Every structure is written in C-alpha cells, then in structure tokens.
Coordinates of C-alpha atoms in Angstrom, one line a residue:
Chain A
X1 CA 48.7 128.2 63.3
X2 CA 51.1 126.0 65.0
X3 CA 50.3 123.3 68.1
X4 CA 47.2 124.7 67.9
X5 CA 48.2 128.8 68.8
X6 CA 47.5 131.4 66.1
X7 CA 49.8 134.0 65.4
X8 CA 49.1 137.9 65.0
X9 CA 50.6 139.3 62.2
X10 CA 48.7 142.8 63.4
X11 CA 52.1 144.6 64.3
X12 CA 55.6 143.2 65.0
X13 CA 55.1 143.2 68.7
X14 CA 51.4 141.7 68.4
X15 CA 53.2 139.0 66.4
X16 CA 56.0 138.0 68.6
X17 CA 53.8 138.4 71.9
X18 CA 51.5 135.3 70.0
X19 CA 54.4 133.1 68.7
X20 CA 56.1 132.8 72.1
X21 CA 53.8 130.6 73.4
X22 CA 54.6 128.6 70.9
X23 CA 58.4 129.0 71.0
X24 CA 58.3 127.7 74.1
X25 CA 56.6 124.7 73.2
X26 CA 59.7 123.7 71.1
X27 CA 61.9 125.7 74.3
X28 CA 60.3 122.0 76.3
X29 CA 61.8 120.0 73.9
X30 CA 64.8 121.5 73.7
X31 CA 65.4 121.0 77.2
X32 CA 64.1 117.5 77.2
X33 CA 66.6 116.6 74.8
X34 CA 68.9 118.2 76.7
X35 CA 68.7 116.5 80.1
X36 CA 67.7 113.0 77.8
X37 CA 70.8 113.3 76.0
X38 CA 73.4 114.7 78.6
X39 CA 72.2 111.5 81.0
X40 CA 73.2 109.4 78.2
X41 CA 75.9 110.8 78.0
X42 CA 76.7 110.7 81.7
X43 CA 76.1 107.2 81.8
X44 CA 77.9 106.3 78.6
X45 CA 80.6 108.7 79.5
X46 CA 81.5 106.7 82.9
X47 CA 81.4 103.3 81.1
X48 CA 83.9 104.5 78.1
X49 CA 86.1 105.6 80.9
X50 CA 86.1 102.2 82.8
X51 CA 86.5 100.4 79.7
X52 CA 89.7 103.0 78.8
X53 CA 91.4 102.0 81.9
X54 CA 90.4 98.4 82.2
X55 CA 93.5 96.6 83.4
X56 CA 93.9 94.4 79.3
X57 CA 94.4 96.3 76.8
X58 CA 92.0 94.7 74.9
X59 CA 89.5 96.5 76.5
X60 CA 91.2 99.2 76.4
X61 CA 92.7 100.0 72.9
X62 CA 88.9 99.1 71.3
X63 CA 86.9 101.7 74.2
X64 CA 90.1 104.7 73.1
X65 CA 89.1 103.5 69.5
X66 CA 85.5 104.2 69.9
X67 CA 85.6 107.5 71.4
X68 CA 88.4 108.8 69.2
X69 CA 85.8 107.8 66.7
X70 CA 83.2 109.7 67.9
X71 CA 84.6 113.1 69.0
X72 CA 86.3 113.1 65.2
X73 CA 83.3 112.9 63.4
X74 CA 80.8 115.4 62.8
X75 CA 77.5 114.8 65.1
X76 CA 75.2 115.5 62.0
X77 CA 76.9 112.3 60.3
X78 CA 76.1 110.3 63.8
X79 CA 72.5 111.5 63.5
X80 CA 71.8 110.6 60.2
X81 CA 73.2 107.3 60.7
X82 CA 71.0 106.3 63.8
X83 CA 67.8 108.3 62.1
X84 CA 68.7 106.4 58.4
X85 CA 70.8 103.6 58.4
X86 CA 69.7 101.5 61.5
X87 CA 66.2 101.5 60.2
X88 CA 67.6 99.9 57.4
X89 CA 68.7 97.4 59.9
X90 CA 64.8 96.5 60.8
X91 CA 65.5 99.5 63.9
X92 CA 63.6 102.1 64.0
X93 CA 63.8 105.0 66.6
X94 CA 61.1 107.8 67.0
X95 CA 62.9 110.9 66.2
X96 CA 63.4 112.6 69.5
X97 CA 65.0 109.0 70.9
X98 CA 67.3 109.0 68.3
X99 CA 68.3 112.9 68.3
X100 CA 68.6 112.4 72.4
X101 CA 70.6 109.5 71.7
X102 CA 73.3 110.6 68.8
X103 CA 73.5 114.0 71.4
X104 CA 74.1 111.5 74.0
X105 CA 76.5 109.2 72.1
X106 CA 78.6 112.7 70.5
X107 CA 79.5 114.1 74.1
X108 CA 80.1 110.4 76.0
X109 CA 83.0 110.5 74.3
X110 CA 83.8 114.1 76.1
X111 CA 82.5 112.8 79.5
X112 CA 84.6 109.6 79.3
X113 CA 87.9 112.5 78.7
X114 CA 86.3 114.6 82.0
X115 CA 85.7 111.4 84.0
X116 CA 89.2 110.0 83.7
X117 CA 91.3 113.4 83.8
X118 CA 89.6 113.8 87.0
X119 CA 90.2 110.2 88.5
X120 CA 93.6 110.9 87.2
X121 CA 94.1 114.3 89.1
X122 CA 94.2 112.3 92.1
X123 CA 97.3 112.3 93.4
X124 CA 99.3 108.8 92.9
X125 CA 100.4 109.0 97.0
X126 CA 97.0 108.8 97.4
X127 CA 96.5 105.0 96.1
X128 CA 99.5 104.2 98.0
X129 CA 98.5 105.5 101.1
X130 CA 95.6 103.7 101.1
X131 CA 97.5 100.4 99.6
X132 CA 99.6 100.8 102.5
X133 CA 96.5 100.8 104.9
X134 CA 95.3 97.9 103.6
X135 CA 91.9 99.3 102.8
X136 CA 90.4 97.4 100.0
X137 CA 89.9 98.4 96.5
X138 CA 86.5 99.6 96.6
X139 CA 86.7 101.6 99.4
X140 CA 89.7 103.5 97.9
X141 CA 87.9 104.0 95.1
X142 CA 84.4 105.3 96.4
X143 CA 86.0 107.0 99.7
X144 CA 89.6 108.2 99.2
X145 CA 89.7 108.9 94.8
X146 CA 86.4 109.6 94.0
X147 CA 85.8 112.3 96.5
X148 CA 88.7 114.1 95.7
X149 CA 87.6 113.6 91.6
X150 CA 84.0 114.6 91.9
X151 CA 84.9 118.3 92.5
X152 CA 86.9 118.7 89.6
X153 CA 84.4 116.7 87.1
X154 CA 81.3 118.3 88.2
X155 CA 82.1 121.6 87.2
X156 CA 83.5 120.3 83.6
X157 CA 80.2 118.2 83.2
X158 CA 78.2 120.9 83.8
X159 CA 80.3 122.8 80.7
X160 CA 79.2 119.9 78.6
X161 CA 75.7 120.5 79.9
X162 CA 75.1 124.2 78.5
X163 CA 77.1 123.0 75.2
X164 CA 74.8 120.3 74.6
X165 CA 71.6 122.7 75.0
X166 CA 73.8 124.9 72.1
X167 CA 73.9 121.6 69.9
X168 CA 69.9 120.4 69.9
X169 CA 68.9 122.4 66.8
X170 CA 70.9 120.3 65.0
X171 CA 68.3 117.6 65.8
X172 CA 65.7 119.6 63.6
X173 CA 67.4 118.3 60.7
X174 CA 65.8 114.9 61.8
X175 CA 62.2 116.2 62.3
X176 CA 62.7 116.9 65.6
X177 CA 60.3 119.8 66.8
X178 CA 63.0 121.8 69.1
X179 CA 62.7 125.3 69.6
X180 CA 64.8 126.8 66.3
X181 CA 62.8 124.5 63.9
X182 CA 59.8 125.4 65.2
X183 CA 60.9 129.3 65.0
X184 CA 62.0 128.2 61.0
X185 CA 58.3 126.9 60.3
X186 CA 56.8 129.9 62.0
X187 CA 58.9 131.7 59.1
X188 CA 58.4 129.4 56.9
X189 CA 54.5 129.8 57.2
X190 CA 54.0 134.2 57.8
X191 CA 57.4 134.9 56.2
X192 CA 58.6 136.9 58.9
X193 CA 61.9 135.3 59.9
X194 CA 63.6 137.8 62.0
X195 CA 61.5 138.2 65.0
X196 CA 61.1 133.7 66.1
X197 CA 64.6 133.5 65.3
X198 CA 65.7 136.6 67.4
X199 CA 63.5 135.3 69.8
X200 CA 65.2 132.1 69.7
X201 CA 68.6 133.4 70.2
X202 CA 67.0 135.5 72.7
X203 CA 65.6 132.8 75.1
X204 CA 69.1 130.6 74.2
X205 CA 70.9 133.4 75.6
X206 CA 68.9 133.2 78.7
X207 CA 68.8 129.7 79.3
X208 CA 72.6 129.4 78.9
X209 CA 73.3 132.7 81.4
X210 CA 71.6 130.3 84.0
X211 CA 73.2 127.2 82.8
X212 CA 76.5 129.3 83.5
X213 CA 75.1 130.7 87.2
X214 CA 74.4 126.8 88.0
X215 CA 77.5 125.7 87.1
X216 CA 79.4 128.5 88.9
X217 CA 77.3 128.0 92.2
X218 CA 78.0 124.2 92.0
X219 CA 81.6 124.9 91.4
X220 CA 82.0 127.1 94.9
X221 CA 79.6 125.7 97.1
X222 CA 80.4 122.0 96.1
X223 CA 81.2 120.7 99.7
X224 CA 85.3 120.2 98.9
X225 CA 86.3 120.2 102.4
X226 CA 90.0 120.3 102.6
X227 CA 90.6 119.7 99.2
X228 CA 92.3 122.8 97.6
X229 CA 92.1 122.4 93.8
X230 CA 93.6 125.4 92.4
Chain B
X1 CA 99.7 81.7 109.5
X2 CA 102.4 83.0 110.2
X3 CA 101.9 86.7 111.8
X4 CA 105.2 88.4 111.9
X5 CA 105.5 87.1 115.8
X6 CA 107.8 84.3 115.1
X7 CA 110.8 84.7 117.3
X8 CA 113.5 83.1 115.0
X9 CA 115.2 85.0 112.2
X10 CA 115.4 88.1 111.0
X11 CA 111.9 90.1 110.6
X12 CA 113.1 91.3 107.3
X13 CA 115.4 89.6 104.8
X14 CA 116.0 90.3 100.7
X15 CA 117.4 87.2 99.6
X16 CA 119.0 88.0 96.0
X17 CA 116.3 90.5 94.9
X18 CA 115.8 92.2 91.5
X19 CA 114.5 95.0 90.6
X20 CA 114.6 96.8 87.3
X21 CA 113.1 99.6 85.9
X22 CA 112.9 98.9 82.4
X23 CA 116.6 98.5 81.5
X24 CA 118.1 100.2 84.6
X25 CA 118.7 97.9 87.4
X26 CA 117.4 99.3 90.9
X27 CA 118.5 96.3 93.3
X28 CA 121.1 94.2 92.1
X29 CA 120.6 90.8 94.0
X30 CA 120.3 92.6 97.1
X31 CA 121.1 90.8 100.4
X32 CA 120.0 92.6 103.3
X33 CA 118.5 91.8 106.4
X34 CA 116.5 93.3 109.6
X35 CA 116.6 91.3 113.1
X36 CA 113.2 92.0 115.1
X37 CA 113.5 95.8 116.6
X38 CA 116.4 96.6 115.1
X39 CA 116.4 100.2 114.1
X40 CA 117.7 100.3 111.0
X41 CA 119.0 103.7 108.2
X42 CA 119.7 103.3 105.0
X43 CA 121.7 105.8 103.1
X44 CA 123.3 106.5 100.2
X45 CA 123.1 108.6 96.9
X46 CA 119.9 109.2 95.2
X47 CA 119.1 106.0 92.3
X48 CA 120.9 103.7 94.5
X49 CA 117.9 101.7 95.3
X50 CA 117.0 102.9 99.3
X51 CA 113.3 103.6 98.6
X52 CA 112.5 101.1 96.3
X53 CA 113.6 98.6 99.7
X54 CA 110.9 100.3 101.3
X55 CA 108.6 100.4 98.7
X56 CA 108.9 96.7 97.6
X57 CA 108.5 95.6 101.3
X58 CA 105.2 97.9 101.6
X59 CA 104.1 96.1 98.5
X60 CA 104.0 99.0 96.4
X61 CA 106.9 97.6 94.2
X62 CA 107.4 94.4 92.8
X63 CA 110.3 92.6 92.7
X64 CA 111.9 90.6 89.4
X65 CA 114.3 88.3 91.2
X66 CA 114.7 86.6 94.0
X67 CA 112.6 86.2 97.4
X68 CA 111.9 89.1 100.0
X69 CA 111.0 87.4 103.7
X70 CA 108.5 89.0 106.2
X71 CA 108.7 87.6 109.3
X72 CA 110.3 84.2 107.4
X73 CA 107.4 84.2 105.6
X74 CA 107.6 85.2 101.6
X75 CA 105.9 88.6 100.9
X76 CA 105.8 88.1 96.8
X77 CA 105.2 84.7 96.8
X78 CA 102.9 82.2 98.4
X79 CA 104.2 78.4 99.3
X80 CA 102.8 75.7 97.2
X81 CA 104.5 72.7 98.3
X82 CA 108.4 73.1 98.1
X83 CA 108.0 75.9 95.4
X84 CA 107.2 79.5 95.5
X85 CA 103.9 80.9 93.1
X86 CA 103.4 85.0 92.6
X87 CA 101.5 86.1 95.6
X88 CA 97.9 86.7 95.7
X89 CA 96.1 90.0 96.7
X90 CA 94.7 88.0 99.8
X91 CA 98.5 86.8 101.0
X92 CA 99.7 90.6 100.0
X93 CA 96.7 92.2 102.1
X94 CA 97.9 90.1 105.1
X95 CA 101.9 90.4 104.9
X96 CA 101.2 94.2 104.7
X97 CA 98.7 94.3 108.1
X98 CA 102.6 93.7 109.7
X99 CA 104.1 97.0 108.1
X100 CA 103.3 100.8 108.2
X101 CA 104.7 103.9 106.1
X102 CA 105.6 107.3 106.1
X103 CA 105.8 108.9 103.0
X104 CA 108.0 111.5 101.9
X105 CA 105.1 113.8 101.0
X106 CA 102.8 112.7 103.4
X107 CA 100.0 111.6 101.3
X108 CA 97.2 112.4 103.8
X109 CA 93.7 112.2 102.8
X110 CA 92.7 115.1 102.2
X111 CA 89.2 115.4 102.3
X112 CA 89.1 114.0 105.6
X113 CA 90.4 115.3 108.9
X114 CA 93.1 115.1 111.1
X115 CA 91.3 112.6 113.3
X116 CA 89.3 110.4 110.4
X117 CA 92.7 110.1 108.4
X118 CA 93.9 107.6 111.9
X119 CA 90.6 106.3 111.8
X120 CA 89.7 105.4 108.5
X121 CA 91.7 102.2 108.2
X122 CA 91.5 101.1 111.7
X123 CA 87.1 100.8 110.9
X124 CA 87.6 99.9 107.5
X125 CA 90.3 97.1 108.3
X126 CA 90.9 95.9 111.3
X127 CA 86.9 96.2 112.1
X128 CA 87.9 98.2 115.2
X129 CA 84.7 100.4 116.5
X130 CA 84.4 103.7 115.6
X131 CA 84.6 104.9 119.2
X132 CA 87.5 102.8 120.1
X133 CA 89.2 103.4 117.0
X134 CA 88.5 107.6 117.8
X135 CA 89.9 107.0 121.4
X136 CA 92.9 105.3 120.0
X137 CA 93.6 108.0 117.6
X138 CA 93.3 110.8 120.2
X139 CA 96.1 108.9 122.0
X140 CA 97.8 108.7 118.6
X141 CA 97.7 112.5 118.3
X142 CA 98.7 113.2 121.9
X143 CA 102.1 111.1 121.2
X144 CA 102.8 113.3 118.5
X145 CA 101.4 116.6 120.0
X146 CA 98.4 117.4 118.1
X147 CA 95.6 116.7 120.2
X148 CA 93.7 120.3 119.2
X149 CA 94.9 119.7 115.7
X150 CA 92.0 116.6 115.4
X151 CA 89.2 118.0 113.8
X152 CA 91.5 119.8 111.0
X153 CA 92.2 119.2 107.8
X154 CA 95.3 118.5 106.5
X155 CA 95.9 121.6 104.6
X156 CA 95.1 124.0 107.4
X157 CA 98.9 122.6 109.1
X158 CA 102.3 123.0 108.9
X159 CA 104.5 120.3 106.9
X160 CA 105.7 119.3 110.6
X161 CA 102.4 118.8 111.4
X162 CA 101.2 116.8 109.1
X163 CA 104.2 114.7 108.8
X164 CA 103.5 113.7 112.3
X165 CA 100.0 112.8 111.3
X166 CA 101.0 110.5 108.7
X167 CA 103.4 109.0 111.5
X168 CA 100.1 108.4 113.7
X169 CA 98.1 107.3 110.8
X170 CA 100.7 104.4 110.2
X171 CA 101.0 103.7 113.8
X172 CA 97.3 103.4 114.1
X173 CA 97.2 100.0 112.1
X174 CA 99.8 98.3 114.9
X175 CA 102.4 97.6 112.7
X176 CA 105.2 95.8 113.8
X177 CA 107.5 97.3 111.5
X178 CA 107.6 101.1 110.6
X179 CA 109.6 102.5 106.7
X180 CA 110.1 105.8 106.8
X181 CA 110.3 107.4 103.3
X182 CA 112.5 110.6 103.5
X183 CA 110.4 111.9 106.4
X184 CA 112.1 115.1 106.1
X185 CA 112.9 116.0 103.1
X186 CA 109.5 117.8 101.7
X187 CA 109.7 119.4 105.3
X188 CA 111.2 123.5 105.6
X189 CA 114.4 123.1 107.8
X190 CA 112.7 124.3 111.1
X191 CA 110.0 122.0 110.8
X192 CA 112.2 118.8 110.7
X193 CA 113.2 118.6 114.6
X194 CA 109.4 118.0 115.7
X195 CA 109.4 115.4 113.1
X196 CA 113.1 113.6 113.8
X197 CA 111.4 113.8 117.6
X198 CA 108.3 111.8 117.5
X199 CA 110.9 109.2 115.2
X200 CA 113.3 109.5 118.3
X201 CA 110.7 108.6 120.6
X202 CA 109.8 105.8 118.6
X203 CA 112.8 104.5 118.2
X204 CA 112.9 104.5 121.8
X205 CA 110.4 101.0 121.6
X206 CA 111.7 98.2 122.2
X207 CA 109.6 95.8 119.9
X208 CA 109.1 98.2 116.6
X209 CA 110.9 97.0 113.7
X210 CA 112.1 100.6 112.3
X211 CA 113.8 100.8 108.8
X212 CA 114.4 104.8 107.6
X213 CA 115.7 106.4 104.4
X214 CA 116.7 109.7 105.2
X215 CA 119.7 112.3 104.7
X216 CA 119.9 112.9 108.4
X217 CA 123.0 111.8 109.1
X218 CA 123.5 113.6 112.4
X219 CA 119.9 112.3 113.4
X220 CA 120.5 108.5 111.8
X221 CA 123.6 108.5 114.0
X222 CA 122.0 108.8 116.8
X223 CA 118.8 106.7 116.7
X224 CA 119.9 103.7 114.2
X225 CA 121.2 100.5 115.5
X226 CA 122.9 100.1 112.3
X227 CA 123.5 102.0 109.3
X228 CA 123.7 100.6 105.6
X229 CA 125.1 102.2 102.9
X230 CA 123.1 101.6 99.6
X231 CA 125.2 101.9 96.4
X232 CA 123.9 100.6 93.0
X233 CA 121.6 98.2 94.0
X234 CA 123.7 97.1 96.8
X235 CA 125.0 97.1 100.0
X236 CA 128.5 98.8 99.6
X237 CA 128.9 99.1 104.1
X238 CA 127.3 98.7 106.7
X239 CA 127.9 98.9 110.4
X240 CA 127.2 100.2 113.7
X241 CA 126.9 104.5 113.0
X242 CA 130.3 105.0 115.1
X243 CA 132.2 102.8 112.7
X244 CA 130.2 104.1 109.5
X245 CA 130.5 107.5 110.0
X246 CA 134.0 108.0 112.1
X247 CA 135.6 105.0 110.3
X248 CA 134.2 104.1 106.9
X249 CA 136.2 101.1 105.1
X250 CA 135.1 101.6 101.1
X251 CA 136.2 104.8 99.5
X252 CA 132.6 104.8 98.0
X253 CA 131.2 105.5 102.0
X254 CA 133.9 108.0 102.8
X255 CA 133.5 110.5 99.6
X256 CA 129.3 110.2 99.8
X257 CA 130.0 111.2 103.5
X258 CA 132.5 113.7 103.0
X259 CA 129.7 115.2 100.2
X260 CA 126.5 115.5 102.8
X261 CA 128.4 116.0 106.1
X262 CA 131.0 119.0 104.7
X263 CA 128.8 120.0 101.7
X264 CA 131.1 123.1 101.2
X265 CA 134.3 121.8 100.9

C-alpha cells in the first residue's frame, strides 16, 4: 500500500493497472518540480545574464565565476549541499523546496548562456540605429533588441524545460517523492521492479513527446513578423 | 542651447581629433570642416579614417584627442567654465537630435514595418502624435517612391528599397545634417541608381547639411560641393570635384583615382 492505494499482485496486468494511480501521484510531483525549478531558473537565469554584462567588470567576472561554477559541477553535489550543509548553517529547506531549488540553481547557469547568446544575436546595426534615433535606452532594449531575442530564446528555454523534467529523479536521492522513487518503493515493497519502472520510462517518454510538440509549435507559430532567423 | 541654427561658422568642424583603435591610429589630428549646406564626399582608400568621421559625429565613436564642433557647439564635451568635461548622455542625446544616418547595411528594424520603422523615433522622441507622425511618414515614403511598400517588412524588399527606407527613416527625425555610410555598397549594381536618386534629390535642398562616404565617384562628382580625399587619418586633397578629379595635386589622389576610375588598367 502506498498514498493510501493497494496494489494487485493477481497478474502482471492486474498489478500495473493498480500501481498507476499511484505512479501518477509521484508523475504530480515530478511536474511540480519541474515548472518550480525551471521558473527558478528563468528568473535566476535572466539575473546571471545582467550581472555577466553589467558595464564593471566587477560584476561581471564574479556573475561568469558563479555560473562557470555551477554548470561544472555535478547537480547531485549542489543537492546535497543545500539538503545537508545549509542546515548545518541553522537553514533548513523541506525537501521538495530544496530539490526545486538545486534544479533551479543547476540550469540558471544554462538560461543565463540562452539569455545572452540571444541578446547577442541581435545584430550590432541594430543598437546603432536606434542610437542614432535618439530613442532611449530602455526602449531599445524592450522594443528594438528584445523582440528580435525572444524568438531565438524561447525555443532554447523550452529545451531546458524537457531536460529538466529528465533530471527530477535525481531529487529522490533527497527524499523527494517524484515519480521514479516512488516506482523504486513500489519495488522495493512487492519485489516486482520491472513493470513501475517500465511504467516510469513509459509515461517519461510521453510527457517529453509533448514537451517536444510544445516546443516545436512555439518555435513556428511564435509571432516573429519580419524577422527571418535561419 | 545652442540648436545647430546658429548662422556663423561651419556646421561641422574636427579640430585636431584622435582616434585610435588600440595601437592603430584612425584620425590623425584631423582638421576638417563643413559650412551649413554644404554637400560634402569623402573618399579615399578603405582604413583611411572616412567612416569613423561619420561615425564619431553620429556619436557612435569616441574620439581620443581633440574637439569635434556641431553647430560651434562641442559634441564630446560639455562647457564648464573656460574648460571642456567628457559629455554627458543628456548633452550627446541633444547634439545628435541635429544629425541623421544611413548605414551601409541599412539596419532597419526588422520586426517592424516599413511605415513603424519612420515612426518609431518620431513618437518615441520628438513626442510627435502617432497620426501626425504616420502622415509625415507617408510623405516620407512618397519622396522616395514607396508609398504601397508601407505596411511591409523590411525583408519582403529589394536592397534599393530598403536603402531608401533607411533614407526616410533618418529624414523623419528633421535632421539638419544627413552622413551617408557607403549607401551603396551592400546594394546589387542595378539597385544603386534608385538609391544615388533620392541622395540627388536631396542634395538638391538648400539647407541640409550632407556629408557622404561612398565609392561613387561619377555620382560624388556630380552632387558634392566639395570632395575630400581621406588618407591615413588625414586630409591628403580636397577641392571642388572638377579640380579633384580632372586635376588632382598629390600623387596620393591621382593613383587612388586612377585605381577606382580605370580599375583595369
């Protein structure tokens, strides 16, 4: 019995017809990590990427620093340290904050890459067109760059999204009930292992076919207007 | 201050400028000056320094010596007293309301169309409505023959065509003077007449302040008032186009013209 559901160890099919409701308990937190850590990591992303072209570089050196720091070490290190260390520190995280978190923290340092290859795309002619308008600043930036860079980062964002879905297990490791622990304890408990974890790769296989389908819609019907990015 | 409408002095003038990039000097003390609607072409071989007088004047380069004047008022540098300070982004924002520029590739928006790309600044800028700023750029497009181009976008028209957009887009922010970057040279040969046309017509106004980098020559002839001759970082000739081009002094001027004019000798 898990979350309350008994299992049927009858026959193979009787058995995986009675897990799957409770597969797809830990298939919720799987995806609630998932969007919980890839808007971290949205949001993190887009700060590392100011902070990398901040006009001193002493903003700018300690932000490439950071990330460099994070995309070369492993994101099971970066978990353990916010799930053992910190509460060493006096802070202590409930587990799915601090899985949502290190997943968030891992791929900011990707987003922050995406973010400012895409404001970089834009073509330098661009700024000095505007320069030589006189519009301001701001309005370059939200009206002439940034609509020309959203096109080309949305598409690589949403790459990050269906690889972050692949890396959540990982966050079993910290207690975390996501869907492949939960298949592991099913398992554990009947010791039938292959049909909860063929199920698992199963529903991971759909999930990430429609990942893929929403990231390929959003890359041809984004509204691009007359910008030709290929 | 001072809004480019002064009457005395040249509208332009490079009093011993600088610039370097890293160890290679661009401008070597350059002294150069424009008088109010003088339409002006500067030649010479490529790495001689011709853009970078239009790009330092559009603000888009700064300069390591020396003092560039805008309608006698300093475009780097601000007046504190008897001495000069760097320029702020305020000062720069209002010296450059008195220039516009056309870029060798065009640098349209492209996102927007034909008719927002003339608008854009105008609304943004000069707080013109968006109805009056729309009615002026429909005139725009009319001068250079694109009315039923308006609601395009850049990428659906020829080189020509847009060229002679970004012409109108500069034009729609009243400039007093007008750089023109290479106009022509990103353009396929038979789409630079249309182009050297709306420049001809133009140059035909009286009060625009017209300064062109191009390799022309047959057109700079014809529309410049004078011609300078740029050679590392300086002015090696200049003159009125007859004397230039049928009567050049330095033998620097005559083999450079000898190399574009009669390429296959």
């Amino acid at each position: 019995m898990f979350f309350g559901i008994e299992w049927d160890t009858s026959s193979q099919w009787a058995f995986a017809v009675s897990i799957f409701p409770i597969l797809l308990h830990g298939l919720v937190v799987t995806l609630q990590a998932t969007v919980v850590g890839f808007f971290i990591a949205l949001i993190l992303g887009l700060v590392l990427a100011a902070l990398k072209s901040a006009p001193t570089r002493f903003i700018r050196w300690p932000a490439k620093l950071v990330t460099e720091f994070i995309r070369d070490t492993p994101l099971l290190i970066q978990l353990f340290f916010l799930f053992y260390v910190l509460p060493e520190f006096g802070l202590t995280l409930p587990a799915f904050l601090t899985g949502a978190l290190a997943l968030g923290v891992q791929y900011s340092a990707y987003t922050s890459e995406v973010y400012r290859a895409g404001l970089e795309a834009v073509a330098k002619g661009q700024r000095e067109a505007a320069r030589a308008l006189n519009l301001a600043s701001a309005r370059t930036f939200t009206h002439i760059i940034l609509p020309q860079a959203i096109p080309r980062i949305i598409p690589a964002l949403g790459n990050y999204l269906v690889s972050i879905m692949k890396d959540v297990p990982v966050l079993s490791v910290v207690t975390v009930l996501e869907m492949l622990g939960v298949a592991k304890i099913i398992g554990d408990r009947t010791g039938g292992y292959l049909i909860p974890l063929s199920m698992v790769g199963g529903l991971y296989l759909v999930m990430t076919i429609i990942a893929s389908f929403g990231v390929r819609y959003l890359d041809t019907h984004l509204p691009k207007r007359g910008l030709s990015l290929k | 201050m001072n809004d480019a409408t002064d009457n005395r002095g040249p509208i332009i003038k490079f009093d011993k400028v600088v610039k370097r990039f890293g160890d290679h000097v661009v401008l070597d003390e350059l002294d150069f000056e424009v008088q109010r609607g003088e339409k002006v072409t500067i030649i010479g071989p490529s790495g001689s320094g011709k853009s970078t007088v239009l790009r330092i004047l559009m603000t888009l380069e700064e300069i390591n010596g020396g003092v560039v004047y805008v309608g006698g008022e300093p475009l780097w540098h601000q007046r504190k007293g008897e001495s000069l300070e760097p320029a702020g982004e305020q000062h720069l924002r209002q010296m450059r309301s008195h220039l516009g520029m056309v870029f060798q590739q065009f640098n349209l928006f492209p996102h927007m169309t034909v008719l927002r790309n003339l608008t854009e600044a105008p609304v943004q800028v000069l707080g013109v409505s968006k109805a009056e700023a729309k009615q002026r750029g429909m005139e725009l497009l009319e001068m250079v023959g694109l009315t039923d181009q308006a609601t395009k976008y850049p990428h659906q028209l020829s080189g020509g065509q847009q060229q002679r957009v970004g012409i109108a887009r500069a034009l729609a922010m009243r400039p007093k003077i007008m750089l023109f970057d290479e106009p022509t040279s990103a353009l396929d040969p038979e789409l630079v007449g249309e182009v050297l046309n709306v420049i001809r017509t133009l140059a035909d106004e009286h009060d625009l302040t017209m300064l062109l980098v191009t390799h022309e020559m047959h057109f700079a002839r014809q529309v410049s008032d004078r011609i300078c001759f740029f050679d590392k970082g300086r002015i090696k000739e200049q003159g009125k186009p007859e004397e230039i081009f049928t009567a050049p002094k330095e033998e620097r001027t005559k083999a450079f013209l000898k190399a574009v004019l009669d390429p296959d000798d």
